[in-house]
């Protein structure tokens, strides 16, 4: 009788523990191992196919994850398309891509495991796979996010902006529970992808609006400035695109930090990292190590930062929903 009671007690603890872990808001590695065991491989297959067709999709999926997490948390709110007031219409989100790939992965997952895998998790997994396929580090993704039920253009007002001061950038990251080191490492995601001349206008042509004869950011290396101005001339086509990591825009590597150190940063927000004592020391720390060790340290730290970012404001347990289609609420 005692053994039977003990066994039943242990079984009850296991059941209760499982129930609490499932419903209390915890993320977990391989959250879908039992409910949708092929979830991560399905997402990977979609991302592989997309990048094989168009290598620039890697940067698009990585950027989509960042933009999702910084507004309302990592809850798939960036994916909602409910008209002109939806979050994705906000100015800071201009140029975002990757929505089709997320929807394709969702359709395949709904076919395999209906109503199980959230769109928010698909975004996080797709970003992880995109980084790895672009020569970046592999890392495990915590899953178990639920999809949010809010998507509002006004909520994107606090997004980090390319023209923010370093003090404001640090404040915006701190508000999300991220450090100065996280700011450097997540900005280093600009190692892949492009930006539009729209985001370069102030830095190249109106950096000192009240100083006659001085129009560009003085932190730009003088040998680099003419090329930027030729690519993005004043009153030119604001939709022209240029690499954010000159010479290495399709490879995820530490070159972006070297470019920032040497005045070859493309975005003003990246350049500001070299102006601040704290963020500059983070950048410099990687170059105080021998080559292979600096790359390894950078990759490990980037993985830590993006996993940390992926926990911002998550909805779990009974919060939110599991959307049937990522672009609309249930």
PDB file of C-alpha atoms in Angstrom:
ATOM      1  CA  UNK A   1       0.000   0.000   0.000  1.00  0.00           C
ATOM      2  CA  UNK A   2       2.840   2.379   0.903  1.00  0.00           C
ATOM      3  CA  UNK A   3       4.649   1.638  -2.391  1.00  0.00           C
ATOM      4  CA  UNK A   4       1.421   2.124  -4.349  1.00  0.00           C
ATOM      5  CA  UNK A   5       0.749   5.441  -2.591  1.00  0.00           C
ATOM      6  CA  UNK A   6       4.320   6.577  -3.207  1.00  0.00           C
ATOM      7  CA  UNK A   7       4.066   5.664  -6.875  1.00  0.00           C
ATOM      8  CA  UNK A   8       0.778   7.510  -7.254  1.00  0.00           C
ATOM      9  CA  UNK A   9       2.283  10.504  -5.465  1.00  0.00           C
ATOM     10  CA  UNK A  10       5.280  10.585  -7.810  1.00  0.00           C
ATOM     11  CA  UNK A  11       2.988  10.203 -10.818  1.00  0.00           C
ATOM     12  CA  UNK A  12       0.836  13.080  -9.591  1.00  0.00           C
ATOM     13  CA  UNK A  13       3.927  15.274  -9.167  1.00  0.00           C
ATOM     14  CA  UNK A  14       5.020  14.462 -12.712  1.00  0.00           C
ATOM     15  CA  UNK A  15       1.563  15.248 -14.104  1.00  0.00           C
ATOM     16  CA  UNK A  16       1.260  18.491 -12.127  1.00  0.00           C
ATOM     17  CA  UNK A  17       4.803  19.530 -13.055  1.00  0.00           C
ATOM     18  CA  UNK A  18       4.069  18.891 -16.733  1.00  0.00           C
ATOM     19  CA  UNK A  19       0.809  20.850 -16.505  1.00  0.00           C
ATOM     20  CA  UNK A  20       2.493  23.792 -14.773  1.00  0.00           C
ATOM     21  CA  UNK A  21       5.411  23.797 -17.214  1.00  0.00           C
ATOM     22  CA  UNK A  22       3.020  23.787 -20.145  1.00  0.00           C
ATOM     23  CA  UNK A  23       0.754  26.531 -18.857  1.00  0.00           C
ATOM     24  CA  UNK A  24       2.877  28.831 -16.716  1.00  0.00           C
ATOM     25  CA  UNK A  25       4.608  30.711 -19.480  1.00  0.00           C
ATOM     26  CA  UNK A  26       7.881  28.837 -19.884  1.00  0.00           C
ATOM     27  CA  UNK A  27       9.630  28.533 -23.212  1.00  0.00           C
ATOM     28  CA  UNK A  28      11.610  25.385 -23.886  1.00  0.00           C
ATOM     29  CA  UNK A  29      14.054  23.932 -26.375  1.00  0.00           C
ATOM     30  CA  UNK A  30      12.232  21.522 -28.739  1.00  0.00           C
ATOM     31  CA  UNK A  31       8.869  22.564 -27.304  1.00  0.00           C
ATOM     32  CA  UNK A  32       7.123  20.728 -30.157  1.00  0.00           C
ATOM     33  CA  UNK A  33       9.053  17.466 -29.805  1.00  0.00           C
ATOM     34  CA  UNK A  34       5.890  15.540 -28.912  1.00  0.00           C
ATOM     35  CA  UNK A  35       3.127  17.602 -30.537  1.00  0.00           C
ATOM     36  CA  UNK A  36       4.826  18.342 -33.884  1.00  0.00           C
ATOM     37  CA  UNK A  37       8.178  16.541 -34.022  1.00  0.00           C
ATOM     38  CA  UNK A  38       9.053  17.727 -37.538  1.00  0.00           C
ATOM     39  CA  UNK A  39       8.240  21.390 -36.880  1.00  0.00           C
ATOM     40  CA  UNK A  40      11.807  22.689 -36.962  1.00  0.00           C
ATOM     41  CA  UNK A  41      12.800  20.619 -40.002  1.00  0.00           C
ATOM     42  CA  UNK A  42       9.742  21.877 -41.903  1.00  0.00           C
ATOM     43  CA  UNK A  43      10.710  25.490 -41.233  1.00  0.00           C
ATOM     44  CA  UNK A  44      14.326  24.766 -42.179  1.00  0.00           C
ATOM     45  CA  UNK A  45      13.280  23.227 -45.495  1.00  0.00           C
ATOM     46  CA  UNK A  46      11.213  26.294 -46.427  1.00  0.00           C
ATOM     47  CA  UNK A  47      14.062  28.646 -45.492  1.00  0.00           C
ATOM     48  CA  UNK A  48      16.614  26.576 -47.434  1.00  0.00           C
ATOM     49  CA  UNK A  49      14.481  26.657 -50.567  1.00  0.00           C
ATOM     50  CA  UNK A  50      13.867  30.395 -50.262  1.00  0.00           C
ATOM     51  CA  UNK A  51      17.543  31.276 -49.797  1.00  0.00           C
ATOM     52  CA  UNK A  52      18.570  28.967 -52.653  1.00  0.00           C
ATOM     53  CA  UNK A  53      16.314  31.021 -54.913  1.00  0.00           C
ATOM     54  CA  UNK A  54      17.242  34.393 -53.424  1.00  0.00           C
ATOM     55  CA  UNK A  55      20.175  34.707 -50.967  1.00  0.00           C
ATOM     56  CA  UNK A  56      18.911  38.103 -49.757  1.00  0.00           C
ATOM     57  CA  UNK A  57      16.015  36.335 -48.016  1.00  0.00           C
ATOM     58  CA  UNK A  58      18.417  35.388 -45.192  1.00  0.00           C
ATOM     59  CA  UNK A  59      18.810  39.004 -44.101  1.00  0.00           C
ATOM     60  CA  UNK A  60      15.085  39.637 -44.560  1.00  0.00           C
ATOM     61  CA  UNK A  61      14.123  36.822 -42.172  1.00  0.00           C
ATOM     62  CA  UNK A  62      16.670  37.903 -39.570  1.00  0.00           C
ATOM     63  CA  UNK A  63      15.436  41.495 -39.704  1.00  0.00           C
ATOM     64  CA  UNK A  64      11.815  40.335 -39.452  1.00  0.00           C
ATOM     65  CA  UNK A  65      12.567  38.617 -36.132  1.00  0.00           C
ATOM     66  CA  UNK A  66      14.150  41.771 -34.691  1.00  0.00           C
ATOM     67  CA  UNK A  67      11.271  43.998 -35.764  1.00  0.00           C
ATOM     68  CA  UNK A  68       8.711  41.562 -34.396  1.00  0.00           C
ATOM     69  CA  UNK A  69      10.339  41.356 -30.973  1.00  0.00           C
ATOM     70  CA  UNK A  70      10.780  45.099 -30.488  1.00  0.00           C
ATOM     71  CA  UNK A  71       7.065  45.861 -30.801  1.00  0.00           C
ATOM     72  CA  UNK A  72       4.702  44.064 -28.392  1.00  0.00           C
ATOM     73  CA  UNK A  73       7.319  41.350 -27.857  1.00  0.00           C
ATOM     74  CA  UNK A  74       8.095  38.298 -29.997  1.00  0.00           C
ATOM     75  CA  UNK A  75       4.475  37.477 -30.772  1.00  0.00           C
ATOM     76  CA  UNK A  76       4.107  37.587 -34.550  1.00  0.00           C
ATOM     77  CA  UNK A  77       2.360  40.968 -34.482  1.00  0.00           C
ATOM     78  CA  UNK A  78       4.556  42.179 -37.364  1.00  0.00           C
ATOM     79  CA  UNK A  79       2.892  39.583 -39.626  1.00  0.00           C
ATOM     80  CA  UNK A  80      -0.683  40.860 -39.272  1.00  0.00           C
ATOM     81  CA  UNK A  81      -2.100  42.601 -42.332  1.00  0.00           C
ATOM     82  CA  UNK A  82      -5.365  44.175 -41.214  1.00  0.00           C
ATOM     83  CA  UNK A  83      -5.230  47.364 -43.237  1.00  0.00           C
ATOM     84  CA  UNK A  84      -3.500  50.737 -42.897  1.00  0.00           C
ATOM     85  CA  UNK A  85      -3.392  50.624 -39.090  1.00  0.00           C
ATOM     86  CA  UNK A  86      -1.511  47.312 -38.863  1.00  0.00           C
ATOM     87  CA  UNK A  87       1.921  47.386 -37.254  1.00  0.00           C
ATOM     88  CA  UNK A  88       3.755  46.393 -40.429  1.00  0.00           C
ATOM     89  CA  UNK A  89       2.689  49.704 -42.064  1.00  0.00           C
ATOM     90  CA  UNK A  90       4.776  51.776 -39.614  1.00  0.00           C
ATOM     91  CA  UNK A  91       7.644  53.811 -41.030  1.00  0.00           C
ATOM     92  CA  UNK A  92      10.381  51.933 -39.103  1.00  0.00           C
ATOM     93  CA  UNK A  93       9.244  48.714 -40.795  1.00  0.00           C
ATOM     94  CA  UNK A  94       9.642  50.008 -44.346  1.00  0.00           C
ATOM     95  CA  UNK A  95      11.285  47.476 -46.607  1.00  0.00           C
ATOM     96  CA  UNK A  96      10.556  44.431 -44.421  1.00  0.00           C
ATOM     97  CA  UNK A  97      10.326  41.186 -46.384  1.00  0.00           C
ATOM     98  CA  UNK A  98      10.064  37.499 -45.620  1.00  0.00           C
ATOM     99  CA  UNK A  99       6.319  37.412 -45.016  1.00  0.00           C
ATOM    100  CA  UNK A 100       5.721  34.940 -47.849  1.00  0.00           C
ATOM    101  CA  UNK A 101       8.272  32.504 -46.469  1.00  0.00           C
ATOM    102  CA  UNK A 102       6.678  32.601 -43.020  1.00  0.00           C
ATOM    103  CA  UNK A 103       3.231  31.962 -44.515  1.00  0.00           C
ATOM    104  CA  UNK A 104       4.582  29.064 -46.593  1.00  0.00           C
ATOM    105  CA  UNK A 105       6.111  27.449 -43.517  1.00  0.00           C
ATOM    106  CA  UNK A 106       2.869  28.000 -41.603  1.00  0.00           C
ATOM    107  CA  UNK A 107       0.800  26.346 -44.355  1.00  0.00           C
ATOM    108  CA  UNK A 108       3.041  23.279 -44.308  1.00  0.00           C
ATOM    109  CA  UNK A 109       2.942  23.118 -40.515  1.00  0.00           C
ATOM    110  CA  UNK A 110      -0.855  23.417 -40.484  1.00  0.00           C
ATOM    111  CA  UNK A 111      -0.996  20.494 -42.887  1.00  0.00           C
ATOM    112  CA  UNK A 112       1.280  18.395 -40.667  1.00  0.00           C
ATOM    113  CA  UNK A 113       0.146  19.573 -37.213  1.00  0.00           C
ATOM    114  CA  UNK A 114      -2.977  21.763 -37.319  1.00  0.00           C
ATOM    115  CA  UNK A 115      -3.235  24.438 -34.655  1.00  0.00           C
ATOM    116  CA  UNK A 116       0.033  23.585 -32.912  1.00  0.00           C
ATOM    117  CA  UNK A 117       2.961  25.775 -34.029  1.00  0.00           C
ATOM    118  CA  UNK A 118       2.713  29.535 -33.580  1.00  0.00           C
ATOM    119  CA  UNK A 119       3.658  32.087 -36.187  1.00  0.00           C
ATOM    120  CA  UNK A 120       5.850  33.791 -33.576  1.00  0.00           C
ATOM    121  CA  UNK A 121       7.913  30.618 -33.242  1.00  0.00           C
ATOM    122  CA  UNK A 122       8.157  30.250 -37.014  1.00  0.00           C
ATOM    123  CA  UNK A 123       9.667  33.752 -37.216  1.00  0.00           C
ATOM    124  CA  UNK A 124      12.251  32.895 -34.538  1.00  0.00           C
ATOM    125  CA  UNK A 125      13.135  29.544 -36.112  1.00  0.00           C
ATOM    126  CA  UNK A 126      13.378  31.012 -39.602  1.00  0.00           C
ATOM    127  CA  UNK A 127      15.771  33.708 -38.364  1.00  0.00           C
ATOM    128  CA  UNK A 128      17.960  31.050 -36.713  1.00  0.00           C
ATOM    129  CA  UNK A 129      18.077  29.000 -39.917  1.00  0.00           C
ATOM    130  CA  UNK A 130      18.764  32.083 -42.027  1.00  0.00           C
ATOM    131  CA  UNK A 131      21.790  32.992 -39.888  1.00  0.00           C
ATOM    132  CA  UNK A 132      23.228  29.478 -40.160  1.00  0.00           C
ATOM    133  CA  UNK A 133      22.674  29.334 -43.926  1.00  0.00           C
ATOM    134  CA  UNK A 134      24.452  32.691 -44.305  1.00  0.00           C
ATOM    135  CA  UNK A 135      27.636  31.270 -42.723  1.00  0.00           C
ATOM    136  CA  UNK A 136      26.694  32.373 -39.215  1.00  0.00           C
ATOM    137  CA  UNK A 137      26.567  30.413 -35.963  1.00  0.00           C
ATOM    138  CA  UNK A 138      24.069  27.684 -35.295  1.00  0.00           C
ATOM    139  CA  UNK A 139      22.127  27.976 -32.057  1.00  0.00           C
ATOM    140  CA  UNK A 140      19.108  26.451 -30.368  1.00  0.00           C
ATOM    141  CA  UNK A 141      15.851  28.388 -30.288  1.00  0.00           C
ATOM    142  CA  UNK A 142      13.531  28.441 -27.319  1.00  0.00           C
ATOM    143  CA  UNK A 143       9.998  27.771 -28.519  1.00  0.00           C
ATOM    144  CA  UNK A 144       6.525  27.780 -27.050  1.00  0.00           C
ATOM    145  CA  UNK A 145       5.544  31.353 -27.934  1.00  0.00           C
ATOM    146  CA  UNK A 146       1.906  32.161 -28.595  1.00  0.00           C
ATOM    147  CA  UNK A 147       0.704  34.623 -31.214  1.00  0.00           C
ATOM    148  CA  UNK A 148      -0.430  38.051 -30.066  1.00  0.00           C
ATOM    149  CA  UNK A 149      -3.873  39.527 -30.672  1.00  0.00           C
ATOM    150  CA  UNK A 150      -2.743  43.147 -31.130  1.00  0.00           C
ATOM    151  CA  UNK A 151      -1.160  44.809 -34.172  1.00  0.00           C
ATOM    152  CA  UNK A 152      -1.207  48.599 -34.188  1.00  0.00           C
ATOM    153  CA  UNK A 153       0.895  51.016 -36.216  1.00  0.00           C
ATOM    154  CA  UNK A 154       1.178  53.405 -33.267  1.00  0.00           C
ATOM    155  CA  UNK A 155       2.969  50.814 -31.133  1.00  0.00           C
ATOM    156  CA  UNK A 156       5.963  50.864 -33.484  1.00  0.00           C
ATOM    157  CA  UNK A 157       6.872  54.439 -32.543  1.00  0.00           C
ATOM    158  CA  UNK A 158       9.478  53.263 -30.019  1.00  0.00           C
ATOM    159  CA  UNK A 159      11.432  51.167 -32.534  1.00  0.00           C
ATOM    160  CA  UNK A 160      15.175  51.929 -32.668  1.00  0.00           C
ATOM    161  CA  UNK A 161      15.848  54.324 -35.539  1.00  0.00           C
ATOM    162  CA  UNK A 162      18.930  54.668 -37.734  1.00  0.00           C
ATOM    163  CA  UNK A 163      19.209  58.344 -36.741  1.00  0.00           C
ATOM    164  CA  UNK A 164      18.856  57.824 -32.982  1.00  0.00           C
ATOM    165  CA  UNK A 165      21.658  59.055 -30.734  1.00  0.00           C
ATOM    166  CA  UNK A 166      23.700  56.397 -28.977  1.00  0.00           C
ATOM    167  CA  UNK A 167      22.089  57.432 -25.672  1.00  0.00           C
ATOM    168  CA  UNK A 168      18.618  56.864 -27.108  1.00  0.00           C
ATOM    169  CA  UNK A 169      19.611  53.554 -28.677  1.00  0.00           C
ATOM    170  CA  UNK A 170      20.956  52.315 -25.352  1.00  0.00           C
ATOM    171  CA  UNK A 171      17.790  53.462 -23.589  1.00  0.00           C
ATOM    172  CA  UNK A 172      15.531  51.663 -26.059  1.00  0.00           C
ATOM    173  CA  UNK A 173      17.491  48.430 -25.684  1.00  0.00           C
ATOM    174  CA  UNK A 174      17.584  48.749 -21.905  1.00  0.00           C
ATOM    175  CA  UNK A 175      13.799  49.127 -21.879  1.00  0.00           C
ATOM    176  CA  UNK A 176      13.626  45.681 -23.501  1.00  0.00           C
ATOM    177  CA  UNK A 177      16.008  44.162 -20.965  1.00  0.00           C
ATOM    178  CA  UNK A 178      18.989  44.283 -23.307  1.00  0.00           C
ATOM    179  CA  UNK A 179      22.480  45.576 -22.486  1.00  0.00           C
ATOM    180  CA  UNK A 180      24.994  47.723 -24.366  1.00  0.00           C
ATOM    181  CA  UNK A 181      26.695  44.499 -25.405  1.00  0.00           C
ATOM    182  CA  UNK A 182      23.421  43.199 -26.810  1.00  0.00           C
ATOM    183  CA  UNK A 183      23.062  46.475 -28.710  1.00  0.00           C
ATOM    184  CA  UNK A 184      26.427  45.927 -30.401  1.00  0.00           C
ATOM    185  CA  UNK A 185      25.815  42.280 -31.205  1.00  0.00           C
ATOM    186  CA  UNK A 186      22.277  42.686 -32.506  1.00  0.00           C
ATOM    187  CA  UNK A 187      23.385  45.672 -34.596  1.00  0.00           C
ATOM    188  CA  UNK A 188      26.039  43.345 -36.025  1.00  0.00           C
ATOM    189  CA  UNK A 189      23.172  41.466 -37.677  1.00  0.00           C
ATOM    190  CA  UNK A 190      23.616  44.176 -40.320  1.00  0.00           C
ATOM    191  CA  UNK A 191      26.508  42.044 -41.528  1.00  0.00           C
ATOM    192  CA  UNK A 192      24.024  40.611 -44.042  1.00  0.00           C
ATOM    193  CA  UNK A 193      21.532  42.479 -46.174  1.00  0.00           C
ATOM    194  CA  UNK A 194      20.975  45.903 -47.647  1.00  0.00           C
ATOM    195  CA  UNK A 195      19.392  49.210 -46.750  1.00  0.00           C
ATOM    196  CA  UNK A 196      17.707  51.875 -48.852  1.00  0.00           C
ATOM    197  CA  UNK A 197      18.982  55.370 -49.619  1.00  0.00           C
ATOM    198  CA  UNK A 198      15.855  56.565 -47.810  1.00  0.00           C
ATOM    199  CA  UNK A 199      17.631  55.709 -44.539  1.00  0.00           C
ATOM    200  CA  UNK A 200      20.861  57.437 -45.629  1.00  0.00           C
ATOM    201  CA  UNK A 201      19.576  60.881 -46.550  1.00  0.00           C
ATOM    202  CA  UNK A 202      20.216  62.622 -43.221  1.00  0.00           C
ATOM    203  CA  UNK A 203      23.630  61.034 -42.705  1.00  0.00           C
ATOM    204  CA  UNK A 204      24.881  61.976 -46.168  1.00  0.00           C
ATOM    205  CA  UNK A 205      23.120  65.241 -46.960  1.00  0.00           C
ATOM    206  CA  UNK A 206      21.678  66.842 -43.829  1.00  0.00           C
ATOM    207  CA  UNK A 207      23.759  65.734 -40.863  1.00  0.00           C
ATOM    208  CA  UNK A 208      24.402  69.326 -39.760  1.00  0.00           C
ATOM    209  CA  UNK A 209      21.280  71.162 -40.970  1.00  0.00           C
ATOM    210  CA  UNK A 210      22.407  74.486 -39.471  1.00  0.00           C
ATOM    211  CA  UNK A 211      26.055  74.411 -40.554  1.00  0.00           C
ATOM    212  CA  UNK A 212      26.702  75.761 -44.021  1.00  0.00           C
ATOM    213  CA  UNK A 213      29.089  73.749 -46.172  1.00  0.00           C
ATOM    214  CA  UNK A 214      29.042  70.640 -43.943  1.00  0.00           C
ATOM    215  CA  UNK A 215      26.380  68.113 -44.850  1.00  0.00           C
ATOM    216  CA  UNK A 216      27.674  64.610 -44.102  1.00  0.00           C
ATOM    217  CA  UNK A 217      28.502  62.663 -40.963  1.00  0.00           C
ATOM    218  CA  UNK A 218      32.195  63.351 -40.174  1.00  0.00           C
ATOM    219  CA  UNK A 219      32.631  59.821 -38.811  1.00  0.00           C
ATOM    220  CA  UNK A 220      32.418  58.438 -42.358  1.00  0.00           C
ATOM    221  CA  UNK A 221      35.880  57.478 -43.623  1.00  0.00           C
ATOM    222  CA  UNK A 222      36.858  60.062 -46.309  1.00  0.00           C
ATOM    223  CA  UNK A 223      37.725  57.256 -48.735  1.00  0.00           C
ATOM    224  CA  UNK A 224      34.271  55.723 -48.258  1.00  0.00           C
ATOM    225  CA  UNK A 225      32.145  58.874 -48.499  1.00  0.00           C
ATOM    226  CA  UNK A 226      32.343  59.455 -52.282  1.00  0.00           C
ATOM    227  CA  UNK A 227      31.035  55.956 -52.994  1.00  0.00           C
ATOM    228  CA  UNK A 228      28.099  56.428 -50.633  1.00  0.00           C
ATOM    229  CA  UNK A 229      27.250  59.813 -52.124  1.00  0.00           C
ATOM    230  CA  UNK A 230      27.424  58.375 -55.642  1.00  0.00           C
ATOM    231  CA  UNK A 231      25.119  55.545 -54.677  1.00  0.00           C
ATOM    232  CA  UNK A 232      22.692  57.804 -52.809  1.00  0.00           C
ATOM    233  CA  UNK A 233      22.955  61.302 -54.329  1.00  0.00           C
ATOM    234  CA  UNK A 234      20.968  64.179 -52.916  1.00  0.00           C
ATOM    235  CA  UNK A 235      17.431  64.178 -54.355  1.00  0.00           C
ATOM    236  CA  UNK A 236      18.153  60.789 -55.934  1.00  0.00           C
ATOM    237  CA  UNK A 237      16.068  57.619 -55.922  1.00  0.00           C
ATOM    238  CA  UNK A 238      15.460  56.802 -52.247  1.00  0.00           C
ATOM    239  CA  UNK A 239      14.657  53.179 -53.117  1.00  0.00           C
ATOM    240  CA  UNK A 240      18.148  52.358 -54.380  1.00  0.00           C
ATOM    241  CA  UNK A 241      19.703  49.757 -52.094  1.00  0.00           C
ATOM    242  CA  UNK A 242      23.236  49.358 -50.809  1.00  0.00           C
ATOM    243  CA  UNK A 243      24.986  46.770 -48.674  1.00  0.00           C
ATOM    244  CA  UNK A 244      25.075  47.468 -44.929  1.00  0.00           C
ATOM    245  CA  UNK A 245      28.370  45.573 -44.590  1.00  0.00           C
ATOM    246  CA  UNK A 246      30.511  46.718 -47.480  1.00  0.00           C
ATOM    247  CA  UNK A 247      32.319  43.802 -49.108  1.00  0.00           C
ATOM    248  CA  UNK A 248      30.563  41.074 -47.134  1.00  0.00           C
ATOM    249  CA  UNK A 249      26.825  41.581 -47.398  1.00  0.00           C
ATOM    250  CA  UNK A 250      25.853  37.948 -48.013  1.00  0.00           C
ATOM    251  CA  UNK A 251      28.091  36.376 -45.368  1.00  0.00           C
ATOM    252  CA  UNK A 252      27.362  36.505 -41.676  1.00  0.00           C
ATOM    253  CA  UNK A 253      30.752  37.455 -40.229  1.00  0.00           C
ATOM    254  CA  UNK A 254      32.662  39.806 -37.936  1.00  0.00           C
ATOM    255  CA  UNK A 255      33.567  42.100 -40.837  1.00  0.00           C
ATOM    256  CA  UNK A 256      30.722  44.446 -39.880  1.00  0.00           C
ATOM    257  CA  UNK A 257      32.473  45.329 -36.604  1.00  0.00           C
ATOM    258  CA  UNK A 258      35.764  45.952 -38.382  1.00  0.00           C
ATOM    259  CA  UNK A 259      33.977  48.250 -40.808  1.00  0.00           C
ATOM    260  CA  UNK A 260      32.410  50.167 -37.917  1.00  0.00           C
ATOM    261  CA  UNK A 261      35.842  50.600 -36.281  1.00  0.00           C
ATOM    262  CA  UNK A 262      37.380  51.913 -39.494  1.00  0.00           C
ATOM    263  CA  UNK A 263      34.671  54.418 -40.424  1.00  0.00           C
ATOM    264  CA  UNK A 264      33.053  52.212 -43.047  1.00  0.00           C
ATOM    265  CA  UNK A 265      29.710  51.833 -41.281  1.00  0.00           C
ATOM    266  CA  UNK A 266      26.824  52.444 -43.669  1.00  0.00           C
ATOM    267  CA  UNK A 267      24.023  53.123 -41.191  1.00  0.00           C
ATOM    268  CA  UNK A 268      24.340  56.053 -38.794  1.00  0.00           C
ATOM    269  CA  UNK A 269      23.170  53.889 -35.873  1.00  0.00           C
ATOM    270  CA  UNK A 270      26.035  51.455 -36.524  1.00  0.00           C
ATOM    271  CA  UNK A 271      28.546  54.303 -36.655  1.00  0.00           C
ATOM    272  CA  UNK A 272      27.350  55.622 -33.307  1.00  0.00           C
ATOM    273  CA  UNK A 273      28.521  52.379 -31.670  1.00  0.00           C
ATOM    274  CA  UNK A 274      32.079  53.531 -32.259  1.00  0.00           C
ATOM    275  CA  UNK A 275      31.447  56.944 -30.638  1.00  0.00           C
ATOM    276  CA  UNK A 276      30.448  55.653 -27.200  1.00  0.00           C
ATOM    277  CA  UNK A 277      33.069  54.412 -24.749  1.00  0.00           C
ATOM    278  CA  UNK A 278      31.056  51.396 -23.594  1.00  0.00           C
ATOM    279  CA  UNK A 279      29.883  50.114 -26.974  1.00  0.00           C
ATOM    280  CA  UNK A 280      33.276  50.842 -28.564  1.00  0.00           C
ATOM    281  CA  UNK A 281      34.984  48.746 -25.883  1.00  0.00           C
ATOM    282  CA  UNK A 282      32.665  45.841 -26.752  1.00  0.00           C
ATOM    283  CA  UNK A 283      33.651  46.107 -30.415  1.00  0.00           C
ATOM    284  CA  UNK A 284      37.346  46.436 -29.627  1.00  0.00           C
ATOM    285  CA  UNK A 285      37.274  43.418 -27.307  1.00  0.00           C
ATOM    286  CA  UNK A 286      36.796  41.059 -30.228  1.00  0.00           C
ATOM    287  CA  UNK A 287      39.890  42.357 -31.987  1.00  0.00           C
ATOM    288  CA  UNK A 288      42.127  41.933 -28.957  1.00  0.00           C
ATOM    289  CA  UNK A 289      41.923  38.173 -29.544  1.00  0.00           C
ATOM    290  CA  UNK A 290      43.710  36.086 -32.214  1.00  0.00           C
ATOM    291  CA  UNK A 291      41.670  35.819 -35.436  1.00  0.00           C
ATOM    292  CA  UNK A 292      39.904  32.458 -34.948  1.00  0.00           C
ATOM    293  CA  UNK A 293      39.190  33.186 -31.288  1.00  0.00           C
ATOM    294  CA  UNK A 294      37.704  36.599 -32.091  1.00  0.00           C
ATOM    295  CA  UNK A 295      35.340  35.044 -34.610  1.00  0.00           C
ATOM    296  CA  UNK A 296      34.367  32.300 -32.184  1.00  0.00           C
ATOM    297  CA  UNK A 297      33.737  34.769 -29.348  1.00  0.00           C
ATOM    298  CA  UNK A 298      31.671  36.990 -31.630  1.00  0.00           C
ATOM    299  CA  UNK A 299      29.518  34.104 -32.836  1.00  0.00           C
ATOM    300  CA  UNK A 300      28.907  32.734 -29.335  1.00  0.00           C
ATOM    301  CA  UNK A 301      27.993  36.180 -28.026  1.00  0.00           C
ATOM    302  CA  UNK A 302      25.709  36.925 -30.980  1.00  0.00           C
ATOM    303  CA  UNK A 303      23.857  33.658 -30.392  1.00  0.00           C
ATOM    304  CA  UNK A 304      23.421  34.522 -26.711  1.00  0.00           C
ATOM    305  CA  UNK A 305      22.061  37.966 -27.560  1.00  0.00           C
ATOM    306  CA  UNK A 306      19.567  36.842 -30.178  1.00  0.00           C
ATOM    307  CA  UNK A 307      18.247  34.054 -27.946  1.00  0.00           C
ATOM    308  CA  UNK A 308      17.861  36.665 -25.206  1.00  0.00           C
ATOM    309  CA  UNK A 309      16.056  38.998 -27.610  1.00  0.00           C
ATOM    310  CA  UNK A 310      13.754  36.144 -28.563  1.00  0.00           C
ATOM    311  CA  UNK A 311      12.336  36.127 -25.033  1.00  0.00           C
ATOM    312  CA  UNK A 312      11.177  39.756 -25.062  1.00  0.00           C
ATOM    313  CA  UNK A 313       7.507  40.056 -24.124  1.00  0.00           C
ATOM    314  CA  UNK A 314       6.587  36.513 -25.139  1.00  0.00           C
ATOM    315  CA  UNK A 315       3.059  35.230 -24.748  1.00  0.00           C
ATOM    316  CA  UNK A 316       2.852  31.658 -23.476  1.00  0.00           C
ATOM    317  CA  UNK A 317       0.496  29.251 -21.757  1.00  0.00           C
ATOM    318  CA  UNK A 318      -3.070  30.542 -22.125  1.00  0.00           C
ATOM    319  CA  UNK A 319      -2.029  33.963 -23.465  1.00  0.00           C
ATOM    320  CA  UNK A 320      -2.581  34.840 -27.091  1.00  0.00           C
ATOM    321  CA  UNK A 321      -3.521  32.239 -29.671  1.00  0.00           C
ATOM    322  CA  UNK A 322      -2.141  29.897 -32.331  1.00  0.00           C
ATOM    323  CA  UNK A 323      -3.114  31.529 -35.619  1.00  0.00           C
ATOM    324  CA  UNK A 324      -4.285  29.447 -38.518  1.00  0.00           C
ATOM    325  CA  UNK A 325      -2.900  32.030 -40.962  1.00  0.00           C
ATOM    326  CA  UNK A 326      -0.061  34.281 -39.888  1.00  0.00           C
ATOM    327  CA  UNK A 327      -1.372  37.446 -41.534  1.00  0.00           C
ATOM    328  CA  UNK A 328      -4.688  37.494 -39.662  1.00  0.00           C
ATOM    329  CA  UNK A 329      -6.075  36.904 -36.194  1.00  0.00           C
ATOM    330  CA  UNK A 330      -8.261  33.829 -35.681  1.00  0.00           C
TER     331      UNK A 330
END
